[in-house]
PDB file of C-alpha atoms and ligand atoms in Angstrom:
ATOM      1  CA  MET V   6     -18.044  95.611 108.863  1.00  0.00           C
ATOM      2  CA  PRO V   7     -20.263  92.886 110.371  1.00  0.00           C
ATOM      3  CA  ASP V   8     -19.319  91.259 113.646  1.00  0.00           C
ATOM      4  CA  TYR V   9     -18.810  87.491 113.315  1.00  0.00           C
ATOM      5  CA  THR V  10     -17.963  87.004 116.953  1.00  0.00           C
ATOM      6  CA  ASN V  11     -21.617  87.005 117.931  1.00  0.00           C
ATOM      7  CA  THR V  12     -23.506  83.749 118.000  1.00  0.00           C
ATOM      8  CA  SER V  13     -25.944  84.502 115.186  1.00  0.00           C
ATOM      9  CA  GLU V  14     -27.029  81.656 112.928  1.00  0.00           C
ATOM     10  CA  PRO V  15     -25.953  81.645 109.293  1.00  0.00           C
ATOM     11  CA  VAL V  16     -28.479  83.160 106.875  1.00  0.00           C
ATOM     12  CA  ILE V  17     -27.395  80.622 104.271  1.00  0.00           C
ATOM     13  CA  GLN V  18     -26.035  77.194 105.099  1.00  0.00           C
ATOM     14  CA  VAL V  19     -24.800  74.885 102.345  1.00  0.00           C
ATOM     15  CA  ARG V  20     -23.779  71.374 103.390  1.00  0.00           C
ATOM     16  CA  SER V  21     -22.182  68.568 101.355  1.00  0.00           C
ATOM     17  CA  VAL V  22     -23.867  69.696  98.154  1.00  0.00           C
ATOM     18  CA  ILE V  23     -23.173  67.447  95.189  1.00  0.00           C
ATOM     19  CA  LYS V  24     -24.511  68.129  91.701  1.00  0.00           C
ATOM     20  CA  SER V  25     -23.782  66.491  88.360  1.00  0.00           C
ATOM     21  CA  PHE V  26     -25.018  67.377  84.901  1.00  0.00           C
ATOM     22  CA  GLY V  27     -24.873  64.139  82.921  1.00  0.00           C
ATOM     23  CA  ASP V  28     -21.577  62.534  83.879  1.00  0.00           C
ATOM     24  CA  GLN V  29     -19.921  65.854  84.755  1.00  0.00           C
ATOM     25  CA  ARG V  30     -19.754  66.469  88.505  1.00  0.00           C
ATOM     26  CA  VAL V  31     -20.022  70.238  88.777  1.00  0.00           C
ATOM     27  CA  LEU V  32     -20.327  70.601  92.563  1.00  0.00           C
ATOM     28  CA  ASP V  33     -18.397  68.023  94.535  1.00  0.00           C
ATOM     29  CA  GLY V  34     -19.321  68.395  98.215  1.00  0.00           C
ATOM     30  CA  ILE V  35     -19.687  72.116  98.922  1.00  0.00           C
ATOM     31  CA  ASP V  36     -19.906  73.464 102.488  1.00  0.00           C
ATOM     32  CA  LEU V  37     -20.479  77.178 102.982  1.00  0.00           C
ATOM     33  CA  ASP V  38     -22.008  79.399 105.659  1.00  0.00           C
ATOM     34  CA  VAL V  39     -23.017  82.989 104.938  1.00  0.00           C
ATOM     35  CA  MET V  40     -23.466  85.110 108.059  1.00  0.00           C
ATOM     36  CA  PRO V  41     -25.991  87.942 108.582  1.00  0.00           C
ATOM     37  CA  GLY V  42     -24.914  91.298 107.170  1.00  0.00           C
ATOM     38  CA  GLU V  43     -21.776  90.118 105.444  1.00  0.00           C
ATOM     39  CA  ILE V  44     -20.691  90.359 101.820  1.00  0.00           C
ATOM     40  CA  MET V  45     -19.527  86.895 100.800  1.00  0.00           C
ATOM     41  CA  VAL V  46     -17.700  86.787  97.487  1.00  0.00           C
ATOM     42  CA  VAL V  47     -17.619  83.440  95.700  1.00  0.00           C
ATOM     43  CA  MET V  48     -14.810  83.328  93.146  1.00  0.00           C
ATOM     44  CA  GLY V  49     -13.037  80.867  90.920  1.00  0.00           C
ATOM     45  CA  GLY V  50     -12.170  80.214  87.298  1.00  0.00           C
ATOM     46  CA  SER V  51     -14.678  80.029  84.500  1.00  0.00           C
ATOM     47  CA  GLY V  52     -16.737  76.845  84.672  1.00  0.00           C
ATOM     48  CA  CYS V  53     -15.724  75.958  88.261  1.00  0.00           C
ATOM     49  CA  GLY V  54     -19.364  75.960  89.397  1.00  0.00           C
ATOM     50  CA  LYS V  55     -19.969  79.451  90.842  1.00  0.00           C
ATOM     51  CA  SER V  56     -23.270  80.151  89.094  1.00  0.00           C
ATOM     52  CA  THR V  57     -24.410  76.592  89.746  1.00  0.00           C
ATOM     53  CA  LEU V  58     -23.764  77.073  93.466  1.00  0.00           C
ATOM     54  CA  LEU V  59     -25.671  80.371  93.380  1.00  0.00           C
ATOM     55  CA  ARG V  60     -28.596  78.680  91.670  1.00  0.00           C
ATOM     56  CA  HIS V  61     -28.697  76.109  94.473  1.00  0.00           C
ATOM     57  CA  MET V  62     -28.859  78.939  97.010  1.00  0.00           C
ATOM     58  CA  ILE V  63     -31.833  80.560  95.281  1.00  0.00           C
ATOM     59  CA  GLY V  64     -33.649  77.254  94.939  1.00  0.00           C
ATOM     60  CA  SER V  65     -33.623  77.108  91.150  1.00  0.00           C
ATOM     61  CA  ILE V  66     -31.577  73.882  91.149  1.00  0.00           C
ATOM     62  CA  VAL V  67     -32.021  70.958  93.527  1.00  0.00           C
ATOM     63  CA  PRO V  68     -28.795  69.135  94.497  1.00  0.00           C
ATOM     64  CA  ASP V  69     -28.285  65.408  93.885  1.00  0.00           C
ATOM     65  CA  SER V  70     -27.461  65.205  97.587  1.00  0.00           C
ATOM     66  CA  GLY V  71     -26.716  67.573 100.446  1.00  0.00           C
ATOM     67  CA  SER V  72     -28.578  70.384 102.128  1.00  0.00           C
ATOM     68  CA  VAL V  73     -29.230  74.087 101.497  1.00  0.00           C
ATOM     69  CA  LYS V  74     -30.831  76.136 104.272  1.00  0.00           C
ATOM     70  CA  LEU V  75     -32.008  79.730 104.003  1.00  0.00           C
ATOM     71  CA  PHE V  76     -32.963  81.440 107.277  1.00  0.00           C
ATOM     72  CA  GLY V  77     -32.585  78.025 108.943  1.00  0.00           C
ATOM     73  CA  ARG V  78     -35.113  76.377 106.628  1.00  0.00           C
ATOM     74  CA  GLU V  79     -34.228  73.494 104.316  1.00  0.00           C
ATOM     75  CA  ILE V  80     -35.116  74.607 100.785  1.00  0.00           C
ATOM     76  CA  THR V  81     -34.152  71.517  98.770  1.00  0.00           C
ATOM     77  CA  THR V  82     -37.398  69.753  99.652  1.00  0.00           C
ATOM     78  CA  LEU V  83     -39.839  72.657  99.326  1.00  0.00           C
ATOM     79  CA  SER V  84     -42.713  72.753  96.870  1.00  0.00           C
ATOM     80  CA  GLU V  85     -42.645  75.459  94.194  1.00  0.00           C
ATOM     81  CA  GLN V  86     -45.310  77.392  96.121  1.00  0.00           C
ATOM     82  CA  GLU V  87     -43.348  77.259  99.394  1.00  0.00           C
ATOM     83  CA  MET V  88     -40.187  78.269  97.531  1.00  0.00           C
ATOM     84  CA  ASN V  89     -42.003  81.270  96.031  1.00  0.00           C
ATOM     85  CA  GLU V  90     -42.757  82.511  99.545  1.00  0.00           C
ATOM     86  CA  ILE V  91     -39.046  82.335 100.438  1.00  0.00           C
ATOM     87  CA  ARG V  92     -38.119  84.024  97.144  1.00  0.00           C
ATOM     88  CA  LYS V  93     -39.854  87.200  98.330  1.00  0.00           C
ATOM     89  CA  LYS V  94     -37.148  87.487 100.977  1.00  0.00           C
ATOM     90  CA  PHE V  95     -34.292  87.750  98.533  1.00  0.00           C
ATOM     91  CA  GLY V  96     -33.352  89.758  95.452  1.00  0.00           C
ATOM     92  CA  ILE V  97     -31.210  88.651  92.546  1.00  0.00           C
ATOM     93  CA  LEU V  98     -29.140  90.700  90.135  1.00  0.00           C
ATOM     94  CA  PHE V  99     -28.524  88.645  87.041  1.00  0.00           C
ATOM     95  CA  GLN V 100     -25.643  89.271  84.694  1.00  0.00           C
ATOM     96  CA  SER V 101     -27.665  91.172  82.073  1.00  0.00           C
ATOM     97  CA  GLY V 102     -29.815  93.045  84.589  1.00  0.00           C
ATOM     98  CA  ALA V 103     -32.681  90.973  83.090  1.00  0.00           C
ATOM     99  CA  LEU V 104     -35.043  93.909  82.629  1.00  0.00           C
ATOM    100  CA  ILE V 105     -38.278  93.538  80.710  1.00  0.00           C
ATOM    101  CA  ASN V 106     -37.650  95.525  77.547  1.00  0.00           C
ATOM    102  CA  SER V 107     -41.257  96.530  76.921  1.00  0.00           C
ATOM    103  CA  LEU V 108     -41.580  98.224  80.347  1.00  0.00           C
ATOM    104  CA  THR V 109     -40.040 101.493  81.566  1.00  0.00           C
ATOM    105  CA  VAL V 110     -37.423 101.450  84.306  1.00  0.00           C
ATOM    106  CA  GLY V 111     -40.061 102.495  86.845  1.00  0.00           C
ATOM    107  CA  GLU V 112     -42.488  99.813  85.698  1.00  0.00           C
ATOM    108  CA  ASN V 113     -39.737  97.211  85.950  1.00  0.00           C
ATOM    109  CA  VAL V 114     -39.156  98.151  89.574  1.00  0.00           C
ATOM    110  CA  ALA V 115     -42.916  98.185  90.223  1.00  0.00           C
ATOM    111  CA  LEU V 116     -43.372  94.668  88.859  1.00  0.00           C
ATOM    112  CA  PRO V 117     -42.448  92.710  92.018  1.00  0.00           C
ATOM    113  CA  LEU V 118     -44.490  95.145  94.118  1.00  0.00           C
ATOM    114  CA  ARG V 119     -47.566  94.626  91.908  1.00  0.00           C
ATOM    115  CA  GLU V 120     -47.074  90.851  91.839  1.00  0.00           C
ATOM    116  CA  HIS V 121     -46.315  90.204  95.483  1.00  0.00           C
ATOM    117  CA  THR V 122     -47.934  92.976  97.539  1.00  0.00           C
ATOM    118  CA  HIS V 123     -51.342  94.597  97.901  1.00  0.00           C
ATOM    119  CA  LEU V 124     -49.949  98.124  98.022  1.00  0.00           C
ATOM    120  CA  ASP V 125     -52.075 100.822  96.368  1.00  0.00           C
ATOM    121  CA  GLU V 126     -50.776 102.616  93.256  1.00  0.00           C
ATOM    122  CA  LYS V 127     -49.807 105.772  95.145  1.00  0.00           C
ATOM    123  CA  THR V 128     -47.647 103.818  97.600  1.00  0.00           C
ATOM    124  CA  ILE V 129     -46.085 101.875  94.729  1.00  0.00           C
ATOM    125  CA  GLU V 130     -45.215 105.189  93.015  1.00  0.00           C
ATOM    126  CA  ILE V 131     -43.455 106.363  96.176  1.00  0.00           C
ATOM    127  CA  MET V 132     -41.648 103.012  96.579  1.00  0.00           C
ATOM    128  CA  ILE V 133     -40.387 103.191  92.985  1.00  0.00           C
ATOM    129  CA  LYS V 134     -38.949 106.651  93.644  1.00  0.00           C
ATOM    130  CA  ILE V 135     -37.224 105.501  96.841  1.00  0.00           C
ATOM    131  CA  LYS V 136     -35.683 102.424  95.201  1.00  0.00           C
ATOM    132  CA  LEU V 137     -34.530 104.326  92.110  1.00  0.00           C
ATOM    133  CA  GLU V 138     -33.058 107.091  94.272  1.00  0.00           C
ATOM    134  CA  LEU V 139     -30.986 104.465  96.120  1.00  0.00           C
ATOM    135  CA  VAL V 140     -29.323 103.510  92.829  1.00  0.00           C
ATOM    136  CA  SER V 141     -29.238 107.135  91.501  1.00  0.00           C
ATOM    137  CA  LEU V 142     -31.731 106.500  88.698  1.00  0.00           C
ATOM    138  CA  ARG V 143     -34.772 108.419  89.942  1.00  0.00           C
ATOM    139  CA  ILE V 144     -34.728 110.895  87.060  1.00  0.00           C
ATOM    140  CA  HIS V 145     -34.577 108.029  84.549  1.00  0.00           C
ATOM    141  CA  ALA V 146     -37.752 106.281  85.727  1.00  0.00           C
ATOM    142  CA  ASP V 147     -39.568 106.827  82.424  1.00  0.00           C
ATOM    143  CA  LYS V 148     -36.795 105.565  80.159  1.00  0.00           C
ATOM    144  CA  MET V 149     -37.002 102.237  78.357  1.00  0.00           C
ATOM    145  CA  PRO V 150     -34.227  99.646  79.027  1.00  0.00           C
ATOM    146  CA  ALA V 151     -32.919 100.092  75.461  1.00  0.00           C
ATOM    147  CA  GLN V 152     -32.152 103.735  76.308  1.00  0.00           C
ATOM    148  CA  LEU V 153     -29.873 102.783  79.219  1.00  0.00           C
ATOM    149  CA  SER V 154     -26.129 102.133  79.296  1.00  0.00           C
ATOM    150  CA  GLY V 155     -24.829  98.791  80.617  1.00  0.00           C
ATOM    151  CA  GLY V 156     -24.100 100.279  84.042  1.00  0.00           C
ATOM    152  CA  MET V 157     -27.543 101.917  84.230  1.00  0.00           C
ATOM    153  CA  LYS V 158     -29.175  98.586  83.352  1.00  0.00           C
ATOM    154  CA  LYS V 159     -27.339  96.957  86.248  1.00  0.00           C
ATOM    155  CA  ARG V 160     -28.502  99.705  88.585  1.00  0.00           C
ATOM    156  CA  ALA V 161     -32.090  99.385  87.341  1.00  0.00           C
ATOM    157  CA  GLY V 162     -31.876  95.615  87.878  1.00  0.00           C
ATOM    158  CA  LEU V 163     -30.607  96.303  91.362  1.00  0.00           C
ATOM    159  CA  ALA V 164     -33.493  98.694  92.086  1.00  0.00           C
ATOM    160  CA  ARG V 165     -35.864  95.912  91.064  1.00  0.00           C
ATOM    161  CA  ALA V 166     -33.951  93.368  93.178  1.00  0.00           C
ATOM    162  CA  ILE V 167     -34.453  95.546  96.283  1.00  0.00           C
ATOM    163  CA  ALA V 168     -38.097  96.380  95.528  1.00  0.00           C
ATOM    164  CA  LEU V 169     -39.464  93.959  98.127  1.00  0.00           C
ATOM    165  CA  ASP V 170     -36.944  94.914 100.855  1.00  0.00           C
ATOM    166  CA  PRO V 171     -35.063  91.613 100.652  1.00  0.00           C
ATOM    167  CA  GLN V 172     -32.939  90.182 103.433  1.00  0.00           C
ATOM    168  CA  ILE V 173     -30.462  88.616 101.025  1.00  0.00           C
ATOM    169  CA  LEU V 174     -29.110  89.983  97.727  1.00  0.00           C
ATOM    170  CA  PHE V 175     -27.514  87.623  95.224  1.00  0.00           C
ATOM    171  CA  TYR V 176     -25.320  88.955  92.423  1.00  0.00           C
ATOM    172  CA  ASP V 177     -23.926  86.947  89.522  1.00  0.00           C
ATOM    173  CA  GLU V 178     -20.942  88.735  87.942  1.00  0.00           C
ATOM    174  CA  PRO V 179     -22.241  92.258  88.721  1.00  0.00           C
ATOM    175  CA  SER V 180     -19.342  94.034  87.040  1.00  0.00           C
ATOM    176  CA  ALA V 181     -19.008  91.827  83.943  1.00  0.00           C
ATOM    177  CA  GLY V 182     -18.856  93.865  80.737  1.00  0.00           C
ATOM    178  CA  LEU V 183     -18.555  97.244  82.474  1.00  0.00           C
ATOM    179  CA  ASP V 184     -15.691  99.723  82.163  1.00  0.00           C
ATOM    180  CA  PRO V 185     -13.436  99.990  85.255  1.00  0.00           C
ATOM    181  CA  VAL V 186     -15.041 103.182  86.574  1.00  0.00           C
ATOM    182  CA  THR V 187     -18.636 101.967  86.169  1.00  0.00           C
ATOM    183  CA  SER V 188     -17.564  98.652  87.649  1.00  0.00           C
ATOM    184  CA  ALA V 189     -16.112 100.436  90.701  1.00  0.00           C
ATOM    185  CA  GLN V 190     -19.382 102.387  91.062  1.00  0.00           C
ATOM    186  CA  ILE V 191     -21.399  99.149  91.077  1.00  0.00           C
ATOM    187  CA  ASP V 192     -19.004  97.738  93.700  1.00  0.00           C
ATOM    188  CA  GLN V 193     -19.568 100.793  95.875  1.00  0.00           C
ATOM    189  CA  LEU V 194     -23.311 100.467  95.405  1.00  0.00           C
ATOM    190  CA  ILE V 195     -23.183  96.827  96.541  1.00  0.00           C
ATOM    191  CA  ILE V 196     -21.341  97.884  99.704  1.00  0.00           C
ATOM    192  CA  ASP V 197     -23.678 100.853 100.348  1.00  0.00           C
ATOM    193  CA  LEU V 198     -26.859  98.841  99.846  1.00  0.00           C
ATOM    194  CA  THR V 199     -25.623  95.978 102.012  1.00  0.00           C
ATOM    195  CA  ARG V 200     -24.852  98.337 104.888  1.00  0.00           C
ATOM    196  CA  LYS V 201     -27.806 100.753 104.457  1.00  0.00           C
ATOM    197  CA  LEU V 202     -30.451  98.085 103.993  1.00  0.00           C
ATOM    198  CA  HIS V 203     -28.867  95.647 106.478  1.00  0.00           C
ATOM    199  CA  VAL V 204     -28.955  92.819 103.977  1.00  0.00           C
ATOM    200  CA  THR V 205     -26.645  89.862 103.476  1.00  0.00           C
ATOM    201  CA  SER V 206     -24.961  89.770 100.068  1.00  0.00           C
ATOM    202  CA  VAL V 207     -23.564  86.886  98.047  1.00  0.00           C
ATOM    203  CA  VAL V 208     -21.534  88.011  95.047  1.00  0.00           C
ATOM    204  CA  VAL V 209     -20.234  85.626  92.407  1.00  0.00           C
ATOM    205  CA  THR V 210     -17.347  87.026  90.422  1.00  0.00           C
ATOM    206  CA  HIS V 211     -14.040  86.254  88.814  1.00  0.00           C
ATOM    207  CA  GLU V 212     -13.000  89.923  88.722  1.00  0.00           C
ATOM    208  CA  MET V 213     -10.387  90.122  91.445  1.00  0.00           C
ATOM    209  CA  ASP V 214     -10.289  93.919  91.826  1.00  0.00           C
ATOM    210  CA  SER V 215     -13.992  93.904  92.442  1.00  0.00           C
ATOM    211  CA  ALA V 216     -13.790  90.884  94.790  1.00  0.00           C
ATOM    212  CA  PHE V 217     -11.125  92.516  96.963  1.00  0.00           C
ATOM    213  CA  SER V 218     -12.907  95.847  97.137  1.00  0.00           C
ATOM    214  CA  ILE V 219     -16.263  94.497  98.315  1.00  0.00           C
ATOM    215  CA  ALA V 220     -15.687  91.237 100.224  1.00  0.00           C
ATOM    216  CA  ASP V 221     -15.940  90.791 103.960  1.00  0.00           C
ATOM    217  CA  ARG V 222     -15.199  87.113 103.431  1.00  0.00           C
ATOM    218  CA  MET V 223     -14.217  85.179 100.334  1.00  0.00           C
ATOM    219  CA  CYS V 224     -14.743  81.627  99.155  1.00  0.00           C
ATOM    220  CA  MET V 225     -12.641  80.186  96.383  1.00  0.00           C
ATOM    221  CA  LEU V 226     -14.004  77.313  94.297  1.00  0.00           C
ATOM    222  CA  ASP V 227     -12.009  75.034  92.076  1.00  0.00           C
ATOM    223  CA  LYS V 228     -13.354  72.065  90.121  1.00  0.00           C
ATOM    224  CA  GLY V 229     -16.555  72.006  92.184  1.00  0.00           C
ATOM    225  CA  LYS V 230     -14.803  72.053  95.573  1.00  0.00           C
ATOM    226  CA  VAL V 231     -14.145  74.807  98.111  1.00  0.00           C
ATOM    227  CA  LEU V 232     -10.393  75.478  98.133  1.00  0.00           C
ATOM    228  CA  LYS V 233     -10.501  78.126 100.824  1.00  0.00           C
ATOM    229  CA  ILE V 234     -12.934  80.256 102.815  1.00  0.00           C
ATOM    230  CA  GLY V 235     -11.674  83.147 104.881  1.00  0.00           C
ATOM    231  CA  MET V 236     -11.669  86.826 105.704  1.00  0.00           C
ATOM    232  CA  ARG V 237     -10.671  89.120 102.852  1.00  0.00           C
ATOM    233  CA  GLN V 238      -7.472  90.010 104.720  1.00  0.00           C
ATOM    234  CA  GLU V 239      -6.355  86.346 104.684  1.00  0.00           C
ATOM    235  CA  PHE V 240      -6.699  86.270 100.916  1.00  0.00           C
ATOM    236  CA  GLU V 241      -4.876  89.604 100.615  1.00  0.00           C
ATOM    237  CA  THR V 242      -2.000  88.205 102.647  1.00  0.00           C
ATOM    238  CA  LEU V 243      -1.874  85.098 100.463  1.00  0.00           C
ATOM    239  CA  ARG V 244      -1.926  87.222  97.308  1.00  0.00           C
ATOM    240  CA  ASP V 245       0.930  89.418  98.538  1.00  0.00           C
ATOM    241  CA  THR V 246       3.190  86.637  99.875  1.00  0.00           C
ATOM    242  CA  PRO V 247       6.110  85.744  97.559  1.00  0.00           C
ATOM    243  CA  ALA V 248       5.481  82.343  95.922  1.00  0.00           C
ATOM    244  CA  GLU V 249       8.751  80.910  97.282  1.00  0.00           C
ATOM    245  CA  ASN V 250       7.503  81.513 100.839  1.00  0.00           C
ATOM    246  CA  LEU V 251       4.442  79.311 100.293  1.00  0.00           C
ATOM    247  CA  THR V 252       4.789  75.609 100.995  1.00  0.00           C
ATOM    248  CA  SER V 253       1.397  74.212 100.052  1.00  0.00           C
ATOM    249  CA  ASP V 254       0.551  73.671  96.375  1.00  0.00           C
ATOM    250  CA  GLN V 255      -3.000  74.747  97.099  1.00  0.00           C
ATOM    251  CA  ASP V 256      -1.855  78.128  98.448  1.00  0.00           C
ATOM    252  CA  LYS V 257       0.334  78.604  95.380  1.00  0.00           C
ATOM    253  CA  LEU V 258      -2.610  77.840  93.121  1.00  0.00           C
ATOM    254  CA  ILE V 259      -4.903  80.265  94.977  1.00  0.00           C
ATOM    255  CA  ARG V 260      -2.170  82.926  94.905  1.00  0.00           C
ATOM    256  CA  GLN V 261      -1.806  82.635  91.146  1.00  0.00           C
ATOM    257  CA  PHE V 262      -5.550  83.014  90.668  1.00  0.00           C
ATOM    258  CA  LEU V 263      -5.753  86.028  93.017  1.00  0.00           C
ATOM    259  CA  ARG V 264      -2.891  87.760  91.233  1.00  0.00           C
ATOM    260  CA  GLY V 265      -3.960  86.789  87.731  1.00  0.00           C
ATOM    261  CA  ASP V 266      -0.402  85.629  86.995  1.00  0.00           C
ATOM    262  CA  ALA V 267       0.154  83.954  83.641  1.00  0.00           C
ATOM    263  CA  ASP V 268       2.610  81.429  85.056  1.00  0.00           C
ATOM    264  CA  GLY V 269       2.009  79.099  88.022  1.00  0.00           C
ATOM    265  CA  PRO V 270       0.457  75.763  89.031  1.00  0.00           C
ATOM    266  CA  LEU V 271      -2.920  76.727  87.540  1.00  0.00           C
ATOM    267  CA  SER V 272      -1.574  77.224  84.022  1.00  0.00           C
ATOM    268  CA  ARG V 273       0.700  74.152  84.260  1.00  0.00           C
ATOM    269  CA  ARG V 274      -2.308  72.066  85.310  1.00  0.00           C
ATOM    270  CA  LYS V 275      -4.334  73.436  82.419  1.00  0.00           C
ATOM    271  CA  ALA V 276      -1.533  72.761  79.949  1.00  0.00           C
ATOM    272  CA  ASP V 277      -1.128  69.197  81.291  1.00  0.00           C
ATOM    273  CA  SER V 278      -4.827  68.397  81.025  1.00  0.00           C
ATOM    274  CA  ASP V 279      -5.056  69.887  77.519  1.00  0.00           C
ATOM    275  CA  TYR V 280      -2.134  67.686  76.519  1.00  0.00           C
ATOM    276  CA  GLU V 281      -3.745  64.567  78.001  1.00  0.00           C
ATOM    277  CA  GLU V 282      -7.012  65.340  76.242  1.00  0.00           C
ATOM    278  CA  ASP V 283      -5.156  65.903  73.003  1.00  0.00           C
ATOM    279  CA  LEU V 284      -3.424  62.525  73.257  1.00  0.00           C
ATOM    280  CA  LEU V 285      -6.657  60.741  74.083  1.00  0.00           C
ATOM    281  CA  ARG V 286      -8.279  62.193  71.006  1.00  0.00           C
ATOM    282  CA  VAL V 287      -5.729  60.502  68.696  1.00  0.00           C
TER     283      VAL V 287
HETATM  284  N1  ATP D 315     -28.012  73.283  83.227  1.00  0.00           N
HETATM  285  C1  ATP D 315     -26.822  72.752  82.908  1.00  0.00           C
HETATM  286  N2  ATP D 315     -26.750  71.639  82.157  1.00  0.00           N
HETATM  287  C2  ATP D 315     -25.555  71.080  81.837  1.00  0.00           C
HETATM  288  N3  ATP D 315     -24.356  71.572  82.255  1.00  0.00           N
HETATM  289  C3  ATP D 315     -24.372  72.686  83.006  1.00  0.00           C
HETATM  290  C4  ATP D 315     -25.595  73.338  83.377  1.00  0.00           C
HETATM  291  N4  ATP D 315     -25.274  74.412  84.135  1.00  0.00           N
HETATM  292  C5  ATP D 315     -23.941  74.429  84.224  1.00  0.00           C
HETATM  293  N5  ATP D 315     -23.396  73.396  83.548  1.00  0.00           N
HETATM  294  C6  ATP D 315     -21.947  73.094  83.467  1.00  0.00           C
HETATM  295  O1  ATP D 315     -21.411  73.160  84.756  1.00  0.00           O
HETATM  296  C7  ATP D 315     -20.122  73.757  84.749  1.00  0.00           C
HETATM  297  C8  ATP D 315     -20.097  74.922  85.716  1.00  0.00           C
HETATM  298  O2  ATP D 315     -20.950  75.935  85.214  1.00  0.00           O
HETATM  299  P1  ATP D 315     -21.175  77.309  85.983  1.00  0.00           P
HETATM  300  O3  ATP D 315     -22.083  78.118  85.138  1.00  0.00           O
HETATM  301  O4  ATP D 315     -21.605  77.037  87.382  1.00  0.00           O
HETATM  302  O5  ATP D 315     -19.691  77.913  85.987  1.00  0.00           O
HETATM  303  P2  ATP D 315     -19.178  79.309  86.499  1.00  0.00           P
HETATM  304  O6  ATP D 315     -18.142  79.045  87.545  1.00  0.00           O
HETATM  305  O7  ATP D 315     -20.316  80.179  86.863  1.00  0.00           O
HETATM  306  O8  ATP D 315     -18.427  79.869  85.191  1.00  0.00           O
HETATM  307  P3  ATP D 315     -18.333  81.372  84.589  1.00  0.00           P
HETATM  308  O9  ATP D 315     -17.299  82.088  85.400  1.00  0.00           O
HETATM  309  O10 ATP D 315     -17.875  81.138  83.189  1.00  0.00           O
HETATM  310  O11 ATP D 315     -19.702  82.003  84.677  1.00  0.00           O
HETATM  311  C9  ATP D 315     -19.831  74.126  83.306  1.00  0.00           C
HETATM  312  O12 ATP D 315     -19.004  73.125  82.760  1.00  0.00           O
HETATM  313  C10 ATP D 315     -21.187  74.127  82.644  1.00  0.00           C
HETATM  314  O13 ATP D 315     -21.094  73.752  81.296  1.00  0.00           O
HETATM  315 MG1   MG D 316     -21.154  81.933  86.039  1.00  0.00          MG
END
C-alpha cells in the first residue's frame, strides 16, 4: 500500500478539464491527482466520461480548456513528437487487448522494443520471456492472438504494455467480458504488477467487485464531474451504510451505484429524464 503522507508530487495532475463533443459537454471541470505507486480506480456509469478522461491523460485528446500534467509536465500543448517521447513512459491496456492479429504473442510484445529501443535481437528475446513470464504466458509466446482466450489476450496485451518498463499503466475496463474467475485473476495481476514494477496505475471500470478489490483510491464520475475522490475504505463505508443514515443526496446516489441497487436516486433520475425526453419528442 503506497504512503500518501510523504510530500511526493502527483504523477498525473488533471485540473479544470472541460471537453465537449459537438454541443455535448462530456467533461465538465475535472480535477484529479494520481500519486506515485497508487492504483487509482476511475468509476461511473456508462457514458459518464471515464474513457474520455483516460484519453486526456494519455494525450490522445486535447481538452477545450484546463491542464493535464504527467510527471509535472504539461502535455496539452506538446507537439506529436514530444508526446511520443512521453508515451514511452506509460503503457496502456485497451479493452480488447488490441493485439496485432498477424503477429505471434511474442512478436506483439517485441513490437514496442523494436520500435523504441536499439536493443539487439538476443536481448529482445530475453525481454520477451521476462515480460511474458510476469503475466504467466511464457509458454504461449509462439501462439497467434486468434488462438488465445479472452483472458489470455488481456494478459498478452498487458505484457506488451509493460514491454518498455513504463512508470504508469492505464487500463480501460480490464475485466470487461471476462468470467468472474478470469476477471479476478486480471485484478490480481494488476495489483502484482503495480507493486512489483513500482508503477502507478489508473484503472477505468464500472465493475464494482473489481474496483473494490484493486483500488487504493477511487474517483467517481457522474455526468462529466467528479462526485467523490477518496480512499477505498471511505467508499466501502459509504457502500455499507444504511441509506436512511445518509443525509446528502450525493452520498445516496454514490451508494446506489456502489451497491448496484435497482432502486435509488440514480434510477429515479434516469426515469425522470427519460420521461422529460419522451414528452419533448411529442
Ligand atoms: N470522439 C467522440 N466524438 C463524439 N462523442 C464522443 C466521443 N468520445 C466520446 N463521446 C461521447 O462522450 C460520452 C462519454 O463517453 P465515454 O466513452 O468517455 O464514456 P464512458 O464513461 O467510458 O462509458 P462506458 O462505461 O460505456 O465505456 C458519450 O456520450 C460518448 O458518446
Ligand atoms: Mg469507456
